[in-house]
Coordinates of C-alpha atoms in Angstrom, one line a residue:
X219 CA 0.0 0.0 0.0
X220 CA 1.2 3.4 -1.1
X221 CA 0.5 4.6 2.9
X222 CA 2.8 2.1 4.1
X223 CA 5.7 4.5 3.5
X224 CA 4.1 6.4 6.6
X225 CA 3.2 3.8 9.0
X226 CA 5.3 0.0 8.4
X227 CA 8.4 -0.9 10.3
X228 CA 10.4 0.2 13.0
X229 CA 11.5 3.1 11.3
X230 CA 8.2 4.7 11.2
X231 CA 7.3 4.0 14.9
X232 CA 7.4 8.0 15.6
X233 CA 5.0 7.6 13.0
X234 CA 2.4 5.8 14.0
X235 CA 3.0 7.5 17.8
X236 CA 1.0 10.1 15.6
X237 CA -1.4 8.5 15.0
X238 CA -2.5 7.1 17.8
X239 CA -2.3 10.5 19.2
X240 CA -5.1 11.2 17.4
X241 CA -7.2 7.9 18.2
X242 CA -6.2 5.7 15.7
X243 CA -5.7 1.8 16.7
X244 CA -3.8 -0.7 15.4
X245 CA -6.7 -2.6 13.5
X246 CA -7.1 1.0 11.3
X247 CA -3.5 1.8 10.5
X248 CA -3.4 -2.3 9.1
X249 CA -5.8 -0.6 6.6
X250 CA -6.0 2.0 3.5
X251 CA -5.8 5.5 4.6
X252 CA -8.1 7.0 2.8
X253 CA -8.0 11.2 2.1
X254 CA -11.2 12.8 2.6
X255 CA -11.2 16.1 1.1
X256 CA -14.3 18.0 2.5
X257 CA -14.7 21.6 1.5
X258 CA -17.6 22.5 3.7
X259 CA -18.0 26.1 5.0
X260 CA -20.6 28.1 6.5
X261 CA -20.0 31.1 3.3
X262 CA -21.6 28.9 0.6
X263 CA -24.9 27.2 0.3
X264 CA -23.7 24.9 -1.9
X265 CA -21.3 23.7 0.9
X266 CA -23.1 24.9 4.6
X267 CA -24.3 21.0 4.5
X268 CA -21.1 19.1 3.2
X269 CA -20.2 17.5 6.8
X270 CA -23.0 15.3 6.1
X271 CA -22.2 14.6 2.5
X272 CA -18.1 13.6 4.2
X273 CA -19.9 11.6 7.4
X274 CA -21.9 9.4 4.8
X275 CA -18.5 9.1 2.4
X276 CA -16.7 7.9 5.5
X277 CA -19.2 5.6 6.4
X278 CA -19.0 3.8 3.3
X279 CA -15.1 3.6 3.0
X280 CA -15.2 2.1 6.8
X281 CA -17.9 -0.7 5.7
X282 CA -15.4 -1.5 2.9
X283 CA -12.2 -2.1 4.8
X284 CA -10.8 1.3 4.7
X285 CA -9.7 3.8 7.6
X286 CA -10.6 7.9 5.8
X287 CA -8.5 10.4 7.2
X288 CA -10.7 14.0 6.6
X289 CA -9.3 17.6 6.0
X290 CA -10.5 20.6 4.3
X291 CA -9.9 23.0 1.8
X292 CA -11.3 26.1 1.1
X293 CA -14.5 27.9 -1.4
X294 CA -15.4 32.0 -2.0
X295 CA -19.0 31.6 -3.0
X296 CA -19.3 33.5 -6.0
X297 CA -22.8 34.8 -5.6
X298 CA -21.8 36.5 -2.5
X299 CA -18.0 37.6 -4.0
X300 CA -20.2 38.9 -7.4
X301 CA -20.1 42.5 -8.0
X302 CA -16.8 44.1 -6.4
X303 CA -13.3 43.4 -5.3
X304 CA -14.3 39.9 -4.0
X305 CA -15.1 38.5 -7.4
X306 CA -11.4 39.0 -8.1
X307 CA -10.5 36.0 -5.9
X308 CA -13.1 33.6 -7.1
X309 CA -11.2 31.9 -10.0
X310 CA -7.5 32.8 -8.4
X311 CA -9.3 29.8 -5.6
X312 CA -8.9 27.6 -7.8
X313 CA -5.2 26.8 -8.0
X314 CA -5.0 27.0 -3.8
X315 CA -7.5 24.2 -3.9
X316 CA -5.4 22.2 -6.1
X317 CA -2.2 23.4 -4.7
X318 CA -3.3 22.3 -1.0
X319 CA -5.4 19.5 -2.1
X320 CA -2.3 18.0 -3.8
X321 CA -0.3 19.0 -0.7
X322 CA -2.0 17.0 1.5
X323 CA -2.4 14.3 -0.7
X324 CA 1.7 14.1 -1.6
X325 CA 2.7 15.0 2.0
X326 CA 1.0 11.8 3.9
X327 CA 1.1 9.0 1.1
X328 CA -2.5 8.4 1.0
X329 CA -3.8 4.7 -0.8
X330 CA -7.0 6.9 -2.1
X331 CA -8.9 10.3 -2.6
X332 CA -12.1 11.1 -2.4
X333 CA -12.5 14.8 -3.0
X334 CA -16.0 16.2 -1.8
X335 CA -16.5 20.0 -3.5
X336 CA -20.3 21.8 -5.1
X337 CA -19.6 24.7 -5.7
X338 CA -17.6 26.7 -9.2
X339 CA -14.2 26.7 -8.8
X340 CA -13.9 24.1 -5.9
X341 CA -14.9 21.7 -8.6
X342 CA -12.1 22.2 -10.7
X343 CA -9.9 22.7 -8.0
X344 CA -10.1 19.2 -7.2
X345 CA -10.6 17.4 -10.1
X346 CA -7.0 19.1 -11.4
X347 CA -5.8 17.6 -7.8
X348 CA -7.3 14.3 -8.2
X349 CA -5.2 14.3 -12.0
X350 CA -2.0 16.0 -10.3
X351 CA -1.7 13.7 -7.3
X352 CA -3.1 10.5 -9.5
X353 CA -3.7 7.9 -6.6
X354 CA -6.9 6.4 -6.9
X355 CA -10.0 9.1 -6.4
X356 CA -13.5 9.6 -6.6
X357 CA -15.5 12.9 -7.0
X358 CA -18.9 13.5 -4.8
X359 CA -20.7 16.6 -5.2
X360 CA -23.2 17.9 -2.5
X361 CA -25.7 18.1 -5.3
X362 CA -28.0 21.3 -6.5
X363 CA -30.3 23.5 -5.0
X364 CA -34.4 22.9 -5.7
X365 CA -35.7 26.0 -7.9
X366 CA -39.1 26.8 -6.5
X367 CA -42.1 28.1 -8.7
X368 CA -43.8 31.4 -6.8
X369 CA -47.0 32.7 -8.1
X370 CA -46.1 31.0 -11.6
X371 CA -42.5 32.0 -11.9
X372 CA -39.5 29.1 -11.3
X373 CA -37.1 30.9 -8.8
X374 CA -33.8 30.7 -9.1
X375 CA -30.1 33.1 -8.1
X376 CA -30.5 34.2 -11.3
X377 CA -33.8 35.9 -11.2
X378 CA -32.7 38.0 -8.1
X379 CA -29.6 39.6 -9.7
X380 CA -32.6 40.6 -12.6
X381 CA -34.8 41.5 -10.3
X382 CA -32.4 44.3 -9.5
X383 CA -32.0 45.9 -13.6
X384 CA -36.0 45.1 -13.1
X385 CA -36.4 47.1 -9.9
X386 CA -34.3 50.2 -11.3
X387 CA -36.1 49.9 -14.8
X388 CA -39.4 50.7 -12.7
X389 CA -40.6 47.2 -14.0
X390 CA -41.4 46.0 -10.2
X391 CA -41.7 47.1 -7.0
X392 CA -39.4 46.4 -3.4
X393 CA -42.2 44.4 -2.2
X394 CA -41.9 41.8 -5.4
X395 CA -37.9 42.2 -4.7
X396 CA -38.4 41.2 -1.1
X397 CA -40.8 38.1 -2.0
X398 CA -38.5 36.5 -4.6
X399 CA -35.4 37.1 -2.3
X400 CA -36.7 34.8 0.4
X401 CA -37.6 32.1 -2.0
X402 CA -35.4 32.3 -4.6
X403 CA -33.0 30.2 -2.9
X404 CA -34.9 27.7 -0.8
X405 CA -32.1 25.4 0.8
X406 CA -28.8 24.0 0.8
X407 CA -26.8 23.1 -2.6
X408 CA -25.4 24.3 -5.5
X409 CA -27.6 27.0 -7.4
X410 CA -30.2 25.0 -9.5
X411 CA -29.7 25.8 -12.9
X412 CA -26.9 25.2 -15.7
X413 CA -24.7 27.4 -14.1
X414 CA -21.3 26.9 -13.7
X415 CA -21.2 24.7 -10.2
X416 CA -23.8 21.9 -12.0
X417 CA -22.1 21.8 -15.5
X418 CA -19.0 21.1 -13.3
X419 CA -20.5 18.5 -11.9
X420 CA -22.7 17.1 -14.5
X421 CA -18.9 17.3 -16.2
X422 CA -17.2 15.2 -13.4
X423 CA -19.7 11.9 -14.6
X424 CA -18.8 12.0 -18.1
X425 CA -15.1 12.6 -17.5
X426 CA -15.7 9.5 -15.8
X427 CA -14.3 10.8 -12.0
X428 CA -18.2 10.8 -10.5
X429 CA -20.6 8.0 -9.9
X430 CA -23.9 8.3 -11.9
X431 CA -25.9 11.3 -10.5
X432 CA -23.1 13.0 -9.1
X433 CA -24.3 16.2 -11.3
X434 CA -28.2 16.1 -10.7
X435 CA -29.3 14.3 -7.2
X436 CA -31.1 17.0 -5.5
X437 CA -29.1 18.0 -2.1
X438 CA -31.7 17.3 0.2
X439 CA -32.2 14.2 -1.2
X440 CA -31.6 11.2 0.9
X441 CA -30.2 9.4 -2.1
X442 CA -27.7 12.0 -2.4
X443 CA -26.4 10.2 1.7
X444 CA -26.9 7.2 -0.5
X445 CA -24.6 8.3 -3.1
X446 CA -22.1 9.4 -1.0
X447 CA -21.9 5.9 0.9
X448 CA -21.6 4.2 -2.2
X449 CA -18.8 6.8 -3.3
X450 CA -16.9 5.5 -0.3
X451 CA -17.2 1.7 -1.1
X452 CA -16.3 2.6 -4.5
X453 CA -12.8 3.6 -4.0
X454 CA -12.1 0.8 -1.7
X455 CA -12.7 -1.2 -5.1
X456 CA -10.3 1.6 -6.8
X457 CA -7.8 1.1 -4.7
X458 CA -7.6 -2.5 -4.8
X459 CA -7.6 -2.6 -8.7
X460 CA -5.3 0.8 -8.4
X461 CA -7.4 2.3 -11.3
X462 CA -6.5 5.7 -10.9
X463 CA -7.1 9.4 -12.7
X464 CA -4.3 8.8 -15.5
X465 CA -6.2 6.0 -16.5
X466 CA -9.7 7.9 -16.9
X467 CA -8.7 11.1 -18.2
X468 CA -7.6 10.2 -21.6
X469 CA -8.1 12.4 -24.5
X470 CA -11.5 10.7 -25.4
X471 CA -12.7 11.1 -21.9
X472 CA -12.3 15.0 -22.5
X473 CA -14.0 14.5 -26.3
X474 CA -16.8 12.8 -24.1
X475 CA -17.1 15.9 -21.6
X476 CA -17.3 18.4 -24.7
X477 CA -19.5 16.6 -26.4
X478 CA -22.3 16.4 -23.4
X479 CA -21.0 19.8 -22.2
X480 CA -23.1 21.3 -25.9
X481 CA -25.5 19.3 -25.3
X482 CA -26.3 20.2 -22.1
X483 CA -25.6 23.6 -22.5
X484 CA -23.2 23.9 -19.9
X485 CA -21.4 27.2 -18.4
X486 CA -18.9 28.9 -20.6
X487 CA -16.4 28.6 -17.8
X488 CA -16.4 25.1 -18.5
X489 CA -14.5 26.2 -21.5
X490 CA -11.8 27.5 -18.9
X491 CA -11.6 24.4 -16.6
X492 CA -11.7 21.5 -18.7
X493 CA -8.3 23.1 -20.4
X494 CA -6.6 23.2 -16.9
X495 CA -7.9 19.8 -16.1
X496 CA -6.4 18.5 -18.8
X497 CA -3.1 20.4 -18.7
X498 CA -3.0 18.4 -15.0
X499 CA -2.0 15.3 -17.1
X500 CA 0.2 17.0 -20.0
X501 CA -2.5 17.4 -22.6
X502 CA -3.4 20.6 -24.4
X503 CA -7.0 21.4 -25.3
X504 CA -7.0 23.3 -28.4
X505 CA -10.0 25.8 -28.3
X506 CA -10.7 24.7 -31.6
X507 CA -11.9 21.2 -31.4
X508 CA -14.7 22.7 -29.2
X509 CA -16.1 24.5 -32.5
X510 CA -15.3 20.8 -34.4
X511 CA -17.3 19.2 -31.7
X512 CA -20.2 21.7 -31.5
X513 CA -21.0 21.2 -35.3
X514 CA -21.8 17.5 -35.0
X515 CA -23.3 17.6 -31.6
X516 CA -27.1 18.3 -31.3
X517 CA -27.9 20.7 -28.3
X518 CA -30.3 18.9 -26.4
X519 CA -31.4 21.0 -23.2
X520 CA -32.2 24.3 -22.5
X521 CA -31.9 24.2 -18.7
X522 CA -31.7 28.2 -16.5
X523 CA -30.5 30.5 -17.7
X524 CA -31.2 29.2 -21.1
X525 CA -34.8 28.2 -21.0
X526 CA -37.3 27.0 -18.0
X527 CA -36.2 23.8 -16.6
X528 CA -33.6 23.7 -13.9
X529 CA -30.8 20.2 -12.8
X530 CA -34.4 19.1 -10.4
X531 CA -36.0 18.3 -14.6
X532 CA -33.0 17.0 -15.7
X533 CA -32.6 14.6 -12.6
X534 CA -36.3 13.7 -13.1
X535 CA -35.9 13.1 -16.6
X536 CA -33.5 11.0 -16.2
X537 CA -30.1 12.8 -15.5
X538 CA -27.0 13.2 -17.4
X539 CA -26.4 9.4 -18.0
X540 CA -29.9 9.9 -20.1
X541 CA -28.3 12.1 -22.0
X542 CA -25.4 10.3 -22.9
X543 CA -27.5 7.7 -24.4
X544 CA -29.6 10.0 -26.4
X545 CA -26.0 10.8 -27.9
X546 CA -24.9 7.3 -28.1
X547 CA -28.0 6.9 -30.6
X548 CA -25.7 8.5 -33.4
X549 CA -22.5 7.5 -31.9
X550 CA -21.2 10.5 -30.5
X551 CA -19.5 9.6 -27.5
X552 CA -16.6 7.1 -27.0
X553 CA -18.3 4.3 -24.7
X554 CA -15.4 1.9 -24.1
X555 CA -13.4 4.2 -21.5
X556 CA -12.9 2.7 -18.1
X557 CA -14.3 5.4 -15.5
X558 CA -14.4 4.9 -11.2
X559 CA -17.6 2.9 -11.8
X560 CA -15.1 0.1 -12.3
X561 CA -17.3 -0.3 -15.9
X562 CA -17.2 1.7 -19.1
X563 CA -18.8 4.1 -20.0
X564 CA -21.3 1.8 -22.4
X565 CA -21.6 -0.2 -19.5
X566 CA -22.9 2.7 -17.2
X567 CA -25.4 3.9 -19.7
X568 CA -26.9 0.8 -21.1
X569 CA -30.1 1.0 -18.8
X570 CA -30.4 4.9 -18.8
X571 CA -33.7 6.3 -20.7
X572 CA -34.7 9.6 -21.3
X573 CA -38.1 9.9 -19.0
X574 CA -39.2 13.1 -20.4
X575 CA -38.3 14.8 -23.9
X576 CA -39.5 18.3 -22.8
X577 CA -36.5 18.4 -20.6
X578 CA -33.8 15.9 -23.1
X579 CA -34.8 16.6 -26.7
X580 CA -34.8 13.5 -28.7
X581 CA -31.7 13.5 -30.9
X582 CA -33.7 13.2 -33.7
X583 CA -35.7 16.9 -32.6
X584 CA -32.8 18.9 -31.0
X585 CA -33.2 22.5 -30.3
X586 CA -30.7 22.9 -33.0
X587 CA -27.9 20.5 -34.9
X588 CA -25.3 22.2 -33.3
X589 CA -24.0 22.2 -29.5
X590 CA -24.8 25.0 -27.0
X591 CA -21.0 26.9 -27.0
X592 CA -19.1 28.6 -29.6
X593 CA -15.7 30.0 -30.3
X594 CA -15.5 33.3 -31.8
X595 CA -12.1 34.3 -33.4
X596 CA -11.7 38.1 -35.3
X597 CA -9.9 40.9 -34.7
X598 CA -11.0 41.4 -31.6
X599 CA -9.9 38.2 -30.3
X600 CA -7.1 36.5 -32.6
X601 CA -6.6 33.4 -30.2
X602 CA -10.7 33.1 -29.4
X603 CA -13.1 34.2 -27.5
X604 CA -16.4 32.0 -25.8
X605 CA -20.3 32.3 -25.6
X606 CA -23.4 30.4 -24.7
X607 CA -25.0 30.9 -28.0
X608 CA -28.1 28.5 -26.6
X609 CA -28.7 31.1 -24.5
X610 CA -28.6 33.8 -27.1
X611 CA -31.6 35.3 -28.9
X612 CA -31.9 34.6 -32.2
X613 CA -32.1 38.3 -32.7
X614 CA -28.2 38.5 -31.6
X615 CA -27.1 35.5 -33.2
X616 CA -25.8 38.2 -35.4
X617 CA -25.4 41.2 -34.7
X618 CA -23.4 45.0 -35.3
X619 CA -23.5 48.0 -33.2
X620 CA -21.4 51.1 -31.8
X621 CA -19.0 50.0 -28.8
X622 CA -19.2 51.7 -25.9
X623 CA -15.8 51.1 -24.0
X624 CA -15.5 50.4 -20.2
X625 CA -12.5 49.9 -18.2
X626 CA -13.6 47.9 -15.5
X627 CA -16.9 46.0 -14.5
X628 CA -17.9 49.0 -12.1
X629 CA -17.9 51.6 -14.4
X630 CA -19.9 49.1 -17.2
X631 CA -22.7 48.6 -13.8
X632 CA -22.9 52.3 -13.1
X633 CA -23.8 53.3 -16.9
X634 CA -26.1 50.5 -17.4
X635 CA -27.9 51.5 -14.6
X636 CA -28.1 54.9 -15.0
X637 CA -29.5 54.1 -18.2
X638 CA -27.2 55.1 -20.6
X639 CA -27.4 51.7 -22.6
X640 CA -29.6 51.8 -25.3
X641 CA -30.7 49.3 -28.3
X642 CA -27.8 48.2 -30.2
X643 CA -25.1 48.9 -28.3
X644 CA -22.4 47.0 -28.0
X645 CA -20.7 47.1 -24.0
X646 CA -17.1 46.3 -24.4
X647 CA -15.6 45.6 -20.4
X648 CA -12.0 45.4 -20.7
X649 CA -8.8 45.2 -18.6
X650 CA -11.1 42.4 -16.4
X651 CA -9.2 39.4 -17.9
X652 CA -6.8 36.4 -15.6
X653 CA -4.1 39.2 -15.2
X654 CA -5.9 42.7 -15.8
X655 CA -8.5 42.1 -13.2
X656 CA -7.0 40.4 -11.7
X657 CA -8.8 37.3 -11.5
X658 CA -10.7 37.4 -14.4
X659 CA -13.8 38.4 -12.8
X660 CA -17.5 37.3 -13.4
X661 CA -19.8 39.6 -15.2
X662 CA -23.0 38.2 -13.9
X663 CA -23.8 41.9 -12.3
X664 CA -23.6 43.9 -15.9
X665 CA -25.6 41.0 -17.9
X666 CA -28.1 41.0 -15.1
X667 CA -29.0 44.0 -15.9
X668 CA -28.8 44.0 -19.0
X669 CA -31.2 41.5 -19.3
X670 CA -33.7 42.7 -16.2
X671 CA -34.2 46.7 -18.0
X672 CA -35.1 44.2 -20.5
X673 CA -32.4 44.7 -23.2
X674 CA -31.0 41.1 -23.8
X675 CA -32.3 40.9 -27.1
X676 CA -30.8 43.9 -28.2
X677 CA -27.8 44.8 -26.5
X678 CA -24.3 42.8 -26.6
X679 CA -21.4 42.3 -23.7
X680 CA -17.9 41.1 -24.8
X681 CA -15.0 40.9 -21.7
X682 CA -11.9 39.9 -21.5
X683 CA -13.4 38.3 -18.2
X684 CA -15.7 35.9 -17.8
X685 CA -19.7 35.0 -17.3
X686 CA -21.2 33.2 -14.5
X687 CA -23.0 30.3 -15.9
X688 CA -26.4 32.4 -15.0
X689 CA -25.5 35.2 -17.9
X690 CA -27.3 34.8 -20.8
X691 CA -27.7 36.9 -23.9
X692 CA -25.1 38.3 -26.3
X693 CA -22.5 37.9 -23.5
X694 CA -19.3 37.1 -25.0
X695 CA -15.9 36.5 -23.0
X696 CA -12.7 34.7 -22.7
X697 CA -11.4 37.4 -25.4
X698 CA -7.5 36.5 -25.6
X699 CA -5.3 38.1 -25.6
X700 CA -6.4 39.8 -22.8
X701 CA -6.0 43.8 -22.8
X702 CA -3.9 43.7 -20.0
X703 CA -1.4 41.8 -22.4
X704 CA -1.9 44.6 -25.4
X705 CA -4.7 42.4 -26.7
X706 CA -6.8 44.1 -29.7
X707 CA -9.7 44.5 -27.0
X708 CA -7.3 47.1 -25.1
X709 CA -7.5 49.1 -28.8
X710 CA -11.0 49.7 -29.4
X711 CA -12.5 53.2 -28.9
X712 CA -15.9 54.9 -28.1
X713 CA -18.5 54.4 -31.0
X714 CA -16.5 51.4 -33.0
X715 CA -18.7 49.3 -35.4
X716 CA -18.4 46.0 -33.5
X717 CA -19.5 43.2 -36.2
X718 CA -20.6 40.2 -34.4
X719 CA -21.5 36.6 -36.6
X720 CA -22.0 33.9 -33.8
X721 CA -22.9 31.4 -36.7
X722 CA -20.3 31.9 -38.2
X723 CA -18.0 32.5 -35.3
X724 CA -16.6 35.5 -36.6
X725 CA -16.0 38.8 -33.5
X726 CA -14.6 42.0 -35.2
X727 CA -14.6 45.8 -35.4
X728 CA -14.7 47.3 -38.8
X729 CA -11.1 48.9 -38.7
X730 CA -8.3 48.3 -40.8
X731 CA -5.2 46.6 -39.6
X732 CA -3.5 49.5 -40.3
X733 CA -5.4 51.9 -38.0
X734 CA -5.1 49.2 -35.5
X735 CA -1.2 48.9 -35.4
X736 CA -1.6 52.9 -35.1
X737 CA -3.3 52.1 -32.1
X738 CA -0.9 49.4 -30.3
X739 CA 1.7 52.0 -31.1
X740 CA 0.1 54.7 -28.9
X741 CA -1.2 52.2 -26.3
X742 CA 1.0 51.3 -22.9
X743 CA -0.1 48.8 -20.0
X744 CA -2.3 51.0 -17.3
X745 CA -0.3 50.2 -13.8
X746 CA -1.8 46.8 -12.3
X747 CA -4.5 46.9 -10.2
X748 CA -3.3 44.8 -7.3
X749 CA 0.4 44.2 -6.9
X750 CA 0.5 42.7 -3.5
X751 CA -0.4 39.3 -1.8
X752 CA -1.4 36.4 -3.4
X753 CA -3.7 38.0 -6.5
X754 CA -0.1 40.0 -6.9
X755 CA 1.8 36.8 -7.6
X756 CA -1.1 35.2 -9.1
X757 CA -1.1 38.0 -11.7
X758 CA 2.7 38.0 -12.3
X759 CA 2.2 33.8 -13.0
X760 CA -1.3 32.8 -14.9
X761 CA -1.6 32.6 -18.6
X762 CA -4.2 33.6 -21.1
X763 CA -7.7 32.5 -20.8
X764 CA -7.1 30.5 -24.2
X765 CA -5.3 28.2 -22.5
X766 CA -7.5 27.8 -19.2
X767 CA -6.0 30.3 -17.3
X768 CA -3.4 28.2 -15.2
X769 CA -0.3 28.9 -13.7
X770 CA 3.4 29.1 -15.2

């Protein structure tokens, strides 16, 4: 056993002293020390009930032979770090959780992992530890929030950041502000629709690192405890056949991820952290093959913020296994990859049915032939920028308009606001991006209201930050190279014609390289925004967007 390096023979008798001065016997150092990761906090609701989620997990590894060994790691909620200097920590989280994660993991020779996040970047976090430290692990989400229906309306995060554009657009009152904020999130878990935490963990299945409803059983469901027991008599099994990450994440296993990831209609930040995963295990996701993939994959749901139904319907309708086989019907998906099931992926989905097609199209009747992300390359963005065209109007599947230039998220939120943002504009927040920010900051707080003064359908957003997976509309980011790096972003000017072809996957302004080298000639670096502490050296180390924003 890969532990015995910290408790066999005399030589490891100050060891084991250790141990037992912490409790342990005998009987449970004979046995595989297993690392718990739990990330539960009182910050985020998607984590304020993950001691229960770990208890269940250790359960399970104790009925099957194993002694787990718990610690924690940390998570910034991003709904309550949205909208100012908090935001700017969110995704920077990301690399301390795998940092620590593989810390702990490397520092006390553990046999196996199970790694126990919800919420957006924890996710990520651990599954690029799980790769990094590559001793048998398993993934176990807490599971999402319920979305209740008030007075006709599903609730969800979503509709209180446009309640607020709605309240300052006069469209309704405090009283209707008040009611949806003490319903619009009803409980523990992560928030309930296609955002960014659930496409993460819908994600985790497919790559193959989850067991089968990891992304949709409800959190307050008791067969969530159930899954979590089972997640810690799984890697018992793992460890004995020493079936470990390296052996799941292949390069089909990612194919598999981007495939369901368009037809689910997943977060655009998934187009940030499947990148890092993979650069875990020396493999390079070229933004590219995510276009190559969207054209033959059918997008098959249209869950919050892209339509009605929230991850409750999809669990109901029989998850994200159902969808795999409505995929496998035209052979999208590679089904012979081995995943911590101990079976294949063919093997898990062989019973899975679709159980409603309102919520999973039939592959036959998509909402359209092609998958719900795109990349957008132009002169705005030579090495690609990202949107959730399924939750684009048709109206601004294409689209031209005079840019109006922003600087920073604040200044964006204070014009929109004020009003200043009419009918085919174009907002262009800049200097936001993994070094200008930094942190590469969420824009859920500008497309929010955007969309709740009711100006979605005819108003674009691009960034050289990033969108929580509850914007939706013309919101386009990832732009690389960022404008902190002299990207073209960083050169365009009040009143630009900004030329956007989602279809086609064309972003532009109608300038001529020429003027824009003028431009870049006159253009310098504006002095960082934070120099100091860790965002300081995080700054000074991560890389472009375009290549999932990871450290060097």
């Amino acid at each position: 056993m890969r532990s015995d390096i910290v408790k066999k023979g005399i030589e490891r008798a100050p060891h084991r002293a250790l141990f037992k001065a912490m409790g342990y016997t005998d009987e449970e150092l004979e046995r595989p020390l297993i690392g718990v990761c739990n990330s539960q906090n009182e910050i985020i609701p998607g984590h304020i009930h993950l001691d229960k989620i770990t208890e269940a997990v250790k359960a399970g590894i104790r009925m099957a032979g194993g002694t787990p060994i718990e610690f924690g790691a940390i998570g910034v909620c991003d709904g309550i770090a949205m909208g100012h200097t908090g935001m700017k920590y969110s995704l920077a989280t990301r690399e301390l959780i795998a940092d620590s994660c593989e810390a702990m993991g490397k520092a006390h020779s553990f046999d196996g992992m199970v790694f126990i996040p919800n919420c957006d970047k924890i996710v990520p976090g651990m599954l690029m530890a799980a790769a990094r430290i590559n001793v048998p692990s398993v993934v176990v989400s807490g599971g999402p929030m319920l979305s209740l229906n008030k007075d006709g309306v599903q609730l969800d995060l979503n509709t209180m950041f446009e309640a607020v554009g709605a309240f300052k657009a006069g469209k309704i009152t405090q009283e209707e502000v008040d009611d949806f904020e003490n319903n619009a999130c009803p409980g523990c878990g992560s928030c309930s629709g296609m955002f960014t935490a659930n496409s993460m963990n819908c994600l985790t299945e497919v790559l193959g690192l989850g067991l089968t409803g990891n992304g949709t059983i409800p959190a307050v469901y008791a067969e969530r405890i159930r899954l979590a027991k089972h997640v810690g008599m799984k890697i018992m099994e793992l460890v004995e056949k020493d079936i470990k990450p390296s052996d799941i994440l292949t390069e089909k296993a990612f194919e598999n991820a981007l495939t369901v990831d368009m037809a689910l209609g997943c977060s655009t930040n998934s187009v940030l952290h499947l990148p890092a995963i993979a650069n875990e295990i020396g493999m390079q996701i070229d933004l590219d093959i995510i276009n190559k993939i969207s054209a033959s994959t059918p997008n098959l749901c249209k869950l919050a913020p892209a339509g009605g139904y929230h991850i409750q319907d999809l669990y109901a309708a029989g998850g994200v296994q159902a969808v795999m086989k409505e995929l496998s019907k035209k052979g999208l998906l590679h089904l012979d990859l081995i995943t911590v099931t101990g079976k294949t992926v063919g093997e898990n989905i062989k019973d899975a049915k679709v159980k409603d097609y309102n919520v999973i199209k039939n592959i036959d009747t998509p909402y359209s032939q092609t998958g719900g992300i795109a990349v957008l390359r132009g002169n705005i963005a030579p090495d690609g920028a990202v949107v959730k065209k399924s939750a684009v109007a048709d109206s601004m599947l294409k689209h031209k308009g005079p840019a109006r230039v922003f600087d920073s998220e604040d200044e964006a939120i204070k014009s929109i606001y004020e009003g200043k943002i009419i009918k085919g504009d174009v907002v262009i927040i800049r200097y936001e991006g993994p070094k200008g920010g930094p942190g590469m900051r969420e824009m859920l707080g500008p497309t929010s209201a955007i969309a709740g003064m009711g100006l979605d359908s005819c108003v674009a957003l691009i960034t050289d930050g990033r969108f929580s997976g509850a914007s939706r509309g013309a919101s386009i980011g990832h732009v690389s190279p960022e404008a902190m790096e002299g990207g073209p972003i960083a050169l365009i000017q009040e009143g630009d014609i900004v030329d956007i072809d989602i279809p086609a996957g064309r972003l532009n302004i109608e300038c001529s390289q020429e003027e824009l080298e003028r431009r870049k000639a006159l253009w310098s670096a504006p002095v960082p925004k934070i120099t100091t502490g860790y965002l300081g050296r995080y700054a000074r180390l991560v890389t472009s967007a375009s290549t999932g924003a990871v450290l060097k």
